Amino acid sequence: MSLAAKRTYVVPVQTAQVARAVFPKGNSVMRLYDDLHMVVGDCDFADLFPARGRPAEAPVRLALATLLQFMEGLTDRQAADAVRTRIDWKYLLCLELTDVGFDHTVLSEFRTRLLAHGAEGRLFEAILDVARGRGLLKGGGRQRSDSTHVLEAMRTMSRLEVVGETLRHALNALATVAPDWLRARTTPEWVERYGLRASEFRLPKSGAGRRAWAVQTGVDGFTLLALTTADDAPPGLRDVAALEILRQVWVQNFLVEPGPEGPRVEWRANDQTPPSGRYIGSPYDAEARYASKGPMVWSGCKVHLTETCDVSTPNLITNVETTTAAVSDDATTSTIHAALDARGLLPKTHIADTGFVNSALFVEARERYGVDLIGPTRGDRQWQAQAAAGFAARDFAVDFAQQRATCPAGKTSQSWTPTLARGTTPVIKIKFSVADCRTCPLRPQCTRSISARRAITIRPEAQHEALRVGWAREQTADFVAEYAWRAGVEGTIAQGVRSSRLRRTPYFGQAKTHLAHLMTAAAMNLVRLLRWLADEPKAQTRHAAFAQLHPLTP
C-alpha cells in the first residue's frame, strides 16, 4: 500500500450540522478535533508506507480510530462499526455522513505496520508532545510509578498439559506445511493422543499412569524432532517456529538417561525444571511467564506505569514498560529513568513502593539522574530487627575508611570481607571476636549464634549510607506526606482496567501486548488532557458514607 498524505482535514458541512444538532456543546470525541486538532497528521506516518502501491486508508483516521477504540474499550469490529454509525466519530475523522468507513481488519493491519516499523510508541509520544507544546508537561516536578499483573490470552496449564499441547501445536504446524510427509511418518494412535486439546479431563488420574503418559509423549516428541532434522525431511521444516518451541519445552521437561538397552526418556521432577522466569508455560505464547504476588497467581506479563502528579498540571502517563511476569519491579526502575531522561521528562522526585526501590537504585537515581527516589526501604528480616528489642545491623557504627565496625557495646570488629551475595550483589561481611561476644552482657540481644560471635552483612559505602538516610527519613512526617502521593497511581491503574481491560490482553506475544498498553496510556492521556482543557477539576478520592462518620487520624 502507498500513502497519499493529506495536509489538512475539514469536517464536511453536513456532518458538522448533524453533529452540532445532536451534541450542541460537543463531546470528548468532537473536542479532539476542535481543541486538539486531531493530535496527529498523515505526515506523522509517511515513513510506514511505500511510495508506490495501492492507496492506503488515511493513517490519521486509523490512528484516531485506534485511540478511540482503546478509549472506549472496543473490539476491532465494534470500532469499525462506530466509524460507520456514530456521528461524533465521523466528525472527528472528517467523514461524510454517507461514508461507509473501512473493514475492521484494517485496524489490525495498522497495528501490525506500527510494530513492523518500530513505531509502536508514536501515538503515545505524539500526545505527550501536544501536552508539552501547551506547557502542561515538562521535566522536573513529581512523578510516581506502580505495576499490575496482566493475564495473557492463553490458558494456564499443568506441566502435562503443556507438553501435550506443545506436541499437538507442532503437529498442527507440520500438517499445514508438509501434510503428506507427516502422514507417512505418523500413525492413527498419534491422532488419538494428540488430536484433541490437551486437558486434565482426558489425562490419566493415577501417578503411575500420568508418568507413563508423560514418558510416551516425550518419546514421541523426540521422535518428531529427529524426523524433522533427517536428510529426507522437506526443506524449510527447521524454520517452523513450533518445532523450536517443542525443542525448548522438551529440554525443560524431559531427561535422556543412558540405560542397558540404550537411551531412555525420563520425566523431570518438579525441582529439576527451570525457574518461572525461564519456564515456557504455553506453546502459543513462549514469552508469557508464571508469577505470584501475595495471593495473586497468574500467567502472563506485567505493565509498569509512570505518571506526573503535580497540582498545577494534569496527571499524564509519561512511561509504559511491559515485562514478563517474573521480572521484579526494581529491575525496571533504571529502565524507567533512562527512558524519561531520553525524552527530557526526568522528575525531581520519583515516588514508588518498596518493590521499585533498593539501595543501589537510591544511589543510581541520585548520582546518575539527579532524581530523589522515594519509597519505603526493605525491612530487615533478621530476628534482632523483627523483635524490636535486639541490635540490628543499623545499630552498629561503621567506619568504611578504617574498614571496621563498632557494636553497641563498644567492641570493634575482627574481620571485614567484601564478597558477593548470591554471586551477584556486592556486600561486606563483618565479624566480631568470639572472645568479646562470649562475655558480653548484651549478647542475648545481639546473637543466638552457636559460635557466640556476631556477624553482620552490609552494602558498600554509598548504598549503606543511602539506606541509613532513607530509613531515617521514613520516620519523619515529611516522608509520610510525600509518600502519600503514590496512592494516586492505583487510581490510574483502575481507570485502565475499567476502560481498556488493562489486566487482560487478547494478544499473543509481549510486543503486541506492549503496543496495547501504549495505546491504553495514550487514550487515558487524551481523556485527561481534554478534561483539563475543559477546566474540569481532578477527581478526589471517594470515601464511603460510613467511613466519613469516623475519619481516621492521619
PDB file of C-alpha atoms in Angstrom, residues 162-376:
ATOM      1  CA  VAL A 162       1.994 -28.052  28.421  1.00  0.00           C
ATOM      2  CA  VAL A 163       3.928 -30.925  26.852  1.00  0.00           C
ATOM      3  CA  GLY A 164       0.820 -32.446  25.297  1.00  0.00           C
ATOM      4  CA  GLU A 165      -0.338 -29.143  23.832  1.00  0.00           C
ATOM      5  CA  THR A 166       3.175 -28.274  22.639  1.00  0.00           C
ATOM      6  CA  LEU A 167       3.436 -31.522  20.682  1.00  0.00           C
ATOM      7  CA  ARG A 168      -0.070 -31.027  19.301  1.00  0.00           C
ATOM      8  CA  HIS A 169       0.840 -27.478  18.246  1.00  0.00           C
ATOM      9  CA  ALA A 170       3.947 -28.707  16.437  1.00  0.00           C
ATOM     10  CA  LEU A 171       1.983 -31.468  14.670  1.00  0.00           C
ATOM     11  CA  ASN A 172      -0.649 -28.992  13.502  1.00  0.00           C
ATOM     12  CA  ALA A 173       2.051 -26.660  12.173  1.00  0.00           C
ATOM     13  CA  LEU A 174       3.733 -29.514  10.273  1.00  0.00           C
ATOM     14  CA  ALA A 175       0.384 -30.746   8.950  1.00  0.00           C
ATOM     15  CA  THR A 176      -0.034 -27.340   7.348  1.00  0.00           C
ATOM     16  CA  VAL A 177       3.490 -27.111   5.913  1.00  0.00           C
ATOM     17  CA  ALA A 178       4.120 -30.738   4.856  1.00  0.00           C
ATOM     18  CA  PRO A 179       0.934 -32.828   5.229  1.00  0.00           C
ATOM     19  CA  ASP A 180       1.971 -35.770   3.011  1.00  0.00           C
ATOM     20  CA  TRP A 181       5.371 -36.082   4.664  1.00  0.00           C
ATOM     21  CA  LEU A 182       3.811 -36.036   8.147  1.00  0.00           C
ATOM     22  CA  ARG A 183       1.072 -38.542   7.253  1.00  0.00           C
ATOM     23  CA  ALA A 184       3.688 -41.075   6.140  1.00  0.00           C
ATOM     24  CA  ARG A 185       5.570 -40.814   9.439  1.00  0.00           C
ATOM     25  CA  THR A 186       2.771 -40.881  11.991  1.00  0.00           C
ATOM     26  CA  THR A 187       0.047 -43.370  12.905  1.00  0.00           C
ATOM     27  CA  PRO A 188      -3.633 -43.114  13.872  1.00  0.00           C
ATOM     28  CA  GLU A 189      -2.572 -43.675  17.504  1.00  0.00           C
ATOM     29  CA  TRP A 190      -0.930 -40.236  17.402  1.00  0.00           C
ATOM     30  CA  VAL A 191      -4.263 -38.703  16.454  1.00  0.00           C
ATOM     31  CA  GLU A 192      -5.887 -40.424  19.427  1.00  0.00           C
ATOM     32  CA  ARG A 193      -3.260 -38.977  21.790  1.00  0.00           C
ATOM     33  CA  TYR A 194      -2.696 -35.534  20.262  1.00  0.00           C
ATOM     34  CA  GLY A 195      -5.657 -34.817  18.021  1.00  0.00           C
ATOM     35  CA  LEU A 196      -7.711 -33.098  20.740  1.00  0.00           C
ATOM     36  CA  ARG A 197      -6.677 -30.282  23.018  1.00  0.00           C
ATOM     37  CA  ALA A 198      -4.542 -31.428  25.945  1.00  0.00           C
ATOM     38  CA  SER A 199      -6.712 -31.355  29.048  1.00  0.00           C
ATOM     39  CA  GLU A 200      -6.505 -32.760  32.551  1.00  0.00           C
ATOM     40  CA  PHE A 201     -10.005 -34.112  31.949  1.00  0.00           C
ATOM     41  CA  ARG A 202      -8.626 -36.632  29.434  1.00  0.00           C
ATOM     42  CA  LEU A 203      -5.285 -37.350  31.148  1.00  0.00           C
ATOM     43  CA  PRO A 204      -4.681 -40.357  33.439  1.00  0.00           C
ATOM     44  CA  LYS A 205      -5.514 -39.801  37.098  1.00  0.00           C
ATOM     45  CA  SER A 206      -3.076 -42.167  38.838  1.00  0.00           C
ATOM     46  CA  GLY A 207       0.523 -41.160  39.440  1.00  0.00           C
ATOM     47  CA  ALA A 208       1.910 -44.157  37.543  1.00  0.00           C
ATOM     48  CA  GLY A 209      -0.447 -43.563  34.636  1.00  0.00           C
ATOM     49  CA  ARG A 210       0.461 -39.891  34.394  1.00  0.00           C
ATOM     50  CA  ARG A 211       4.178 -40.660  34.416  1.00  0.00           C
ATOM     51  CA  ALA A 212       3.747 -43.317  31.713  1.00  0.00           C
ATOM     52  CA  TRP A 213       1.732 -40.839  29.600  1.00  0.00           C
ATOM     53  CA  ALA A 214       4.413 -38.179  30.067  1.00  0.00           C
ATOM     54  CA  VAL A 215       7.211 -40.582  29.053  1.00  0.00           C
ATOM     55  CA  GLN A 216       5.333 -41.733  25.943  1.00  0.00           C
ATOM     56  CA  THR A 217       4.704 -38.097  24.981  1.00  0.00           C
ATOM     57  CA  GLY A 218       8.401 -37.372  25.495  1.00  0.00           C
ATOM     58  CA  VAL A 219       9.406 -40.287  23.257  1.00  0.00           C
ATOM     59  CA  ASP A 220       7.014 -39.143  20.535  1.00  0.00           C
ATOM     60  CA  GLY A 221       8.314 -35.584  20.759  1.00  0.00           C
ATOM     61  CA  PHE A 222      11.953 -36.638  20.448  1.00  0.00           C
ATOM     62  CA  THR A 223      10.982 -38.896  17.533  1.00  0.00           C
ATOM     63  CA  LEU A 224       9.327 -35.978  15.747  1.00  0.00           C
ATOM     64  CA  LEU A 225      12.338 -33.728  16.313  1.00  0.00           C
ATOM     65  CA  ALA A 226      14.637 -36.394  14.888  1.00  0.00           C
ATOM     66  CA  LEU A 227      12.412 -36.860  11.823  1.00  0.00           C
ATOM     67  CA  THR A 228      12.388 -33.125  11.050  1.00  0.00           C
ATOM     68  CA  THR A 229      16.203 -32.964  11.097  1.00  0.00           C
ATOM     69  CA  ALA A 230      16.737 -36.099   8.972  1.00  0.00           C
ATOM     70  CA  ASP A 231      18.247 -35.843   5.497  1.00  0.00           C
ATOM     71  CA  ASP A 232      14.949 -36.756   3.800  1.00  0.00           C
ATOM     72  CA  ALA A 233      12.978 -34.040   5.616  1.00  0.00           C
ATOM     73  CA  PRO A 234      11.451 -31.386   3.333  1.00  0.00           C
ATOM     74  CA  PRO A 235      13.427 -28.153   3.167  1.00  0.00           C
ATOM     75  CA  GLY A 236      12.163 -25.448   5.467  1.00  0.00           C
ATOM     76  CA  LEU A 237      10.921 -27.679   8.299  1.00  0.00           C
ATOM     77  CA  ARG A 238      13.704 -26.494  10.564  1.00  0.00           C
ATOM     78  CA  ASP A 239      12.366 -22.962  10.245  1.00  0.00           C
ATOM     79  CA  VAL A 240       8.954 -23.851  11.672  1.00  0.00           C
ATOM     80  CA  ALA A 241       8.675 -21.850  14.904  1.00  0.00           C
ATOM     81  CA  ALA A 242       6.551 -24.522  16.610  1.00  0.00           C
ATOM     82  CA  LEU A 243       9.447 -27.006  16.348  1.00  0.00           C
ATOM     83  CA  GLU A 244      11.826 -24.652  18.154  1.00  0.00           C
ATOM     84  CA  ILE A 245       9.273 -24.235  20.923  1.00  0.00           C
ATOM     85  CA  LEU A 246       8.892 -28.034  21.036  1.00  0.00           C
ATOM     86  CA  ARG A 247      12.647 -28.420  21.428  1.00  0.00           C
ATOM     87  CA  GLN A 248      12.809 -25.899  24.283  1.00  0.00           C
ATOM     88  CA  VAL A 249       9.821 -27.371  26.120  1.00  0.00           C
ATOM     89  CA  TRP A 250      11.289 -30.874  25.822  1.00  0.00           C
ATOM     90  CA  VAL A 251      14.618 -29.715  27.269  1.00  0.00           C
ATOM     91  CA  GLN A 252      12.765 -28.151  30.197  1.00  0.00           C
ATOM     92  CA  ASN A 253      10.561 -31.178  30.959  1.00  0.00           C
ATOM     93  CA  PHE A 254      12.452 -34.333  29.911  1.00  0.00           C
ATOM     94  CA  LEU A 255      15.788 -36.031  30.524  1.00  0.00           C
ATOM     95  CA  VAL A 256      17.506 -38.573  28.295  1.00  0.00           C
ATOM     96  CA  GLU A 257      19.349 -41.048  30.528  1.00  0.00           C
ATOM     97  CA  PRO A 258      21.655 -43.876  29.413  1.00  0.00           C
ATOM     98  CA  GLY A 259      20.345 -47.392  30.053  1.00  0.00           C
ATOM     99  CA  PRO A 260      21.290 -51.024  29.378  1.00  0.00           C
ATOM    100  CA  GLU A 261      19.004 -51.069  26.341  1.00  0.00           C
ATOM    101  CA  GLY A 262      20.032 -47.640  25.105  1.00  0.00           C
ATOM    102  CA  PRO A 263      18.962 -44.102  25.990  1.00  0.00           C
ATOM    103  CA  ARG A 264      15.642 -43.786  27.794  1.00  0.00           C
ATOM    104  CA  VAL A 265      13.386 -40.770  28.254  1.00  0.00           C
ATOM    105  CA  GLU A 266      12.603 -39.659  31.820  1.00  0.00           C
ATOM    106  CA  TRP A 267      10.088 -37.104  33.090  1.00  0.00           C
ATOM    107  CA  ARG A 268      11.824 -34.375  35.083  1.00  0.00           C
ATOM    108  CA  ALA A 269      10.837 -33.915  38.703  1.00  0.00           C
ATOM    109  CA  ASN A 270       9.349 -30.546  39.575  1.00  0.00           C
ATOM    110  CA  ASP A 271      12.538 -29.399  41.297  1.00  0.00           C
ATOM    111  CA  GLN A 272      14.519 -30.157  38.109  1.00  0.00           C
ATOM    112  CA  THR A 273      12.569 -27.728  35.915  1.00  0.00           C
ATOM    113  CA  PRO A 274      13.763 -24.163  35.199  1.00  0.00           C
ATOM    114  CA  PRO A 275      12.635 -21.257  37.403  1.00  0.00           C
ATOM    115  CA  SER A 276       9.439 -19.453  36.453  1.00  0.00           C
ATOM    116  CA  GLY A 277      11.408 -16.699  34.745  1.00  0.00           C
ATOM    117  CA  ARG A 278      12.521 -19.158  32.036  1.00  0.00           C
ATOM    118  CA  TYR A 279       9.848 -21.863  32.049  1.00  0.00           C
ATOM    119  CA  ILE A 280       7.591 -21.906  28.966  1.00  0.00           C
ATOM    120  CA  GLY A 281       4.013 -22.405  30.090  1.00  0.00           C
ATOM    121  CA  SER A 282       2.295 -22.408  26.703  1.00  0.00           C
ATOM    122  CA  PRO A 283       3.381 -23.135  23.117  1.00  0.00           C
ATOM    123  CA  TYR A 284       1.151 -20.303  21.894  1.00  0.00           C
ATOM    124  CA  ASP A 285       2.971 -17.585  23.821  1.00  0.00           C
ATOM    125  CA  ALA A 286       6.528 -18.563  24.659  1.00  0.00           C
ATOM    126  CA  GLU A 287       7.139 -15.159  26.296  1.00  0.00           C
ATOM    127  CA  ALA A 288       4.396 -15.482  28.924  1.00  0.00           C
ATOM    128  CA  ARG A 289       5.588 -16.471  32.383  1.00  0.00           C
ATOM    129  CA  TYR A 290       4.100 -17.750  35.609  1.00  0.00           C
ATOM    130  CA  ALA A 291       4.341 -15.484  38.653  1.00  0.00           C
ATOM    131  CA  SER A 292       2.829 -14.879  42.069  1.00  0.00           C
ATOM    132  CA  LYS A 293       2.496 -11.796  44.251  1.00  0.00           C
ATOM    133  CA  GLY A 294       0.880 -12.328  47.608  1.00  0.00           C
ATOM    134  CA  PRO A 295      -2.374 -14.216  46.983  1.00  0.00           C
ATOM    135  CA  MET A 296      -2.305 -13.363  43.246  1.00  0.00           C
ATOM    136  CA  VAL A 297      -1.089 -16.128  40.905  1.00  0.00           C
ATOM    137  CA  TRP A 298      -1.135 -15.640  37.138  1.00  0.00           C
ATOM    138  CA  SER A 299       0.473 -16.474  33.809  1.00  0.00           C
ATOM    139  CA  GLY A 300       1.291 -13.563  31.554  1.00  0.00           C
ATOM    140  CA  CYS A 301       3.206 -10.340  31.988  1.00  0.00           C
ATOM    141  CA  LYS A 302       3.296  -7.081  33.966  1.00  0.00           C
ATOM    142  CA  VAL A 303       2.762  -3.476  32.994  1.00  0.00           C
ATOM    143  CA  HIS A 304       4.579  -0.635  34.788  1.00  0.00           C
ATOM    144  CA  LEU A 305       3.061   2.857  34.555  1.00  0.00           C
ATOM    145  CA  THR A 306       4.722   6.150  35.478  1.00  0.00           C
ATOM    146  CA  GLU A 307       2.745   9.396  35.630  1.00  0.00           C
ATOM    147  CA  THR A 308       3.096  13.013  36.697  1.00  0.00           C
ATOM    148  CA  CYS A 309       1.270  14.094  39.837  1.00  0.00           C
ATOM    149  CA  ASP A 310       1.821  17.839  40.275  1.00  0.00           C
ATOM    150  CA  VAL A 311      -1.052  20.010  41.452  1.00  0.00           C
ATOM    151  CA  SER A 312      -0.744  22.632  38.706  1.00  0.00           C
ATOM    152  CA  THR A 313      -0.828  20.263  35.695  1.00  0.00           C
ATOM    153  CA  PRO A 314      -2.901  17.254  34.584  1.00  0.00           C
ATOM    154  CA  ASN A 315      -1.714  13.815  35.621  1.00  0.00           C
ATOM    155  CA  LEU A 316      -0.230  12.360  32.443  1.00  0.00           C
ATOM    156  CA  ILE A 317       1.327   8.929  31.925  1.00  0.00           C
ATOM    157  CA  THR A 318       4.934   9.527  30.850  1.00  0.00           C
ATOM    158  CA  ASN A 319       6.273   5.988  30.530  1.00  0.00           C
ATOM    159  CA  VAL A 320       4.951   2.474  29.932  1.00  0.00           C
ATOM    160  CA  GLU A 321       7.005  -0.684  30.405  1.00  0.00           C
ATOM    161  CA  THR A 322       5.739  -4.188  29.647  1.00  0.00           C
ATOM    162  CA  THR A 323       7.790  -7.054  31.080  1.00  0.00           C
ATOM    163  CA  THR A 324       7.372 -10.755  31.694  1.00  0.00           C
ATOM    164  CA  ALA A 325       5.530 -11.606  34.873  1.00  0.00           C
ATOM    165  CA  ALA A 326       8.673 -12.924  36.537  1.00  0.00           C
ATOM    166  CA  VAL A 327      10.540  -9.594  36.305  1.00  0.00           C
ATOM    167  CA  SER A 328      10.702  -7.784  39.647  1.00  0.00           C
ATOM    168  CA  ASP A 329       9.616  -4.161  39.860  1.00  0.00           C
ATOM    169  CA  ASP A 330      13.062  -2.889  40.862  1.00  0.00           C
ATOM    170  CA  ALA A 331      14.506  -4.355  37.651  1.00  0.00           C
ATOM    171  CA  THR A 332      12.534  -1.722  35.707  1.00  0.00           C
ATOM    172  CA  THR A 333      13.373   1.376  37.771  1.00  0.00           C
ATOM    173  CA  SER A 334      16.611   2.100  35.890  1.00  0.00           C
ATOM    174  CA  THR A 335      14.848   1.496  32.574  1.00  0.00           C
ATOM    175  CA  ILE A 336      12.137   3.986  33.540  1.00  0.00           C
ATOM    176  CA  HIS A 337      14.690   6.646  34.471  1.00  0.00           C
ATOM    177  CA  ALA A 338      16.657   6.092  31.248  1.00  0.00           C
ATOM    178  CA  ALA A 339      13.503   6.378  29.117  1.00  0.00           C
ATOM    179  CA  LEU A 340      12.380   9.561  30.873  1.00  0.00           C
ATOM    180  CA  ASP A 341      15.876  11.031  30.574  1.00  0.00           C
ATOM    181  CA  ALA A 342      15.932  10.368  26.817  1.00  0.00           C
ATOM    182  CA  ARG A 343      12.693  12.362  26.426  1.00  0.00           C
ATOM    183  CA  GLY A 344      13.682  15.172  28.790  1.00  0.00           C
ATOM    184  CA  LEU A 345      10.988  14.199  31.290  1.00  0.00           C
ATOM    185  CA  LEU A 346      13.029  13.165  34.321  1.00  0.00           C
ATOM    186  CA  PRO A 347      11.255  14.168  37.538  1.00  0.00           C
ATOM    187  CA  LYS A 348      12.858  15.856  40.505  1.00  0.00           C
ATOM    188  CA  THR A 349      11.081  13.406  42.800  1.00  0.00           C
ATOM    189  CA  HIS A 350      10.095   9.859  41.858  1.00  0.00           C
ATOM    190  CA  ILE A 351       7.745   8.077  44.283  1.00  0.00           C
ATOM    191  CA  ALA A 352       7.240   4.312  44.213  1.00  0.00           C
ATOM    192  CA  ASP A 353       6.517   1.462  46.581  1.00  0.00           C
ATOM    193  CA  THR A 354       9.076  -0.878  48.139  1.00  0.00           C
ATOM    194  CA  GLY A 355       9.178  -3.135  45.082  1.00  0.00           C
ATOM    195  CA  PHE A 356      10.714  -0.374  42.938  1.00  0.00           C
ATOM    196  CA  VAL A 357      13.489   0.700  45.304  1.00  0.00           C
ATOM    197  CA  ASN A 358      16.678  -0.743  46.750  1.00  0.00           C
ATOM    198  CA  SER A 359      19.992   0.623  47.977  1.00  0.00           C
ATOM    199  CA  ALA A 360      21.685   0.509  44.566  1.00  0.00           C
ATOM    200  CA  LEU A 361      18.766   2.322  42.932  1.00  0.00           C
ATOM    201  CA  PHE A 362      18.771   5.059  45.578  1.00  0.00           C
ATOM    202  CA  VAL A 363      22.401   5.765  44.704  1.00  0.00           C
ATOM    203  CA  GLU A 364      21.991   5.467  40.926  1.00  0.00           C
ATOM    204  CA  ALA A 365      18.902   7.699  40.818  1.00  0.00           C
ATOM    205  CA  ARG A 366      20.678  10.453  42.748  1.00  0.00           C
ATOM    206  CA  GLU A 367      24.136  10.279  41.185  1.00  0.00           C
ATOM    207  CA  ARG A 368      23.299   9.422  37.567  1.00  0.00           C
ATOM    208  CA  TYR A 369      19.944  11.092  37.022  1.00  0.00           C
ATOM    209  CA  GLY A 370      19.654  13.659  39.806  1.00  0.00           C
ATOM    210  CA  VAL A 371      16.354  12.104  40.909  1.00  0.00           C
ATOM    211  CA  ASP A 372      15.225  11.833  44.513  1.00  0.00           C
ATOM    212  CA  LEU A 373      13.815   8.293  44.599  1.00  0.00           C
ATOM    213  CA  ILE A 374      11.315   7.993  47.434  1.00  0.00           C
ATOM    214  CA  GLY A 375       9.966   4.703  48.715  1.00  0.00           C
ATOM    215  CA  PRO A 376       9.970   2.581  51.856  1.00  0.00           C
TER     216      PRO A 376
END
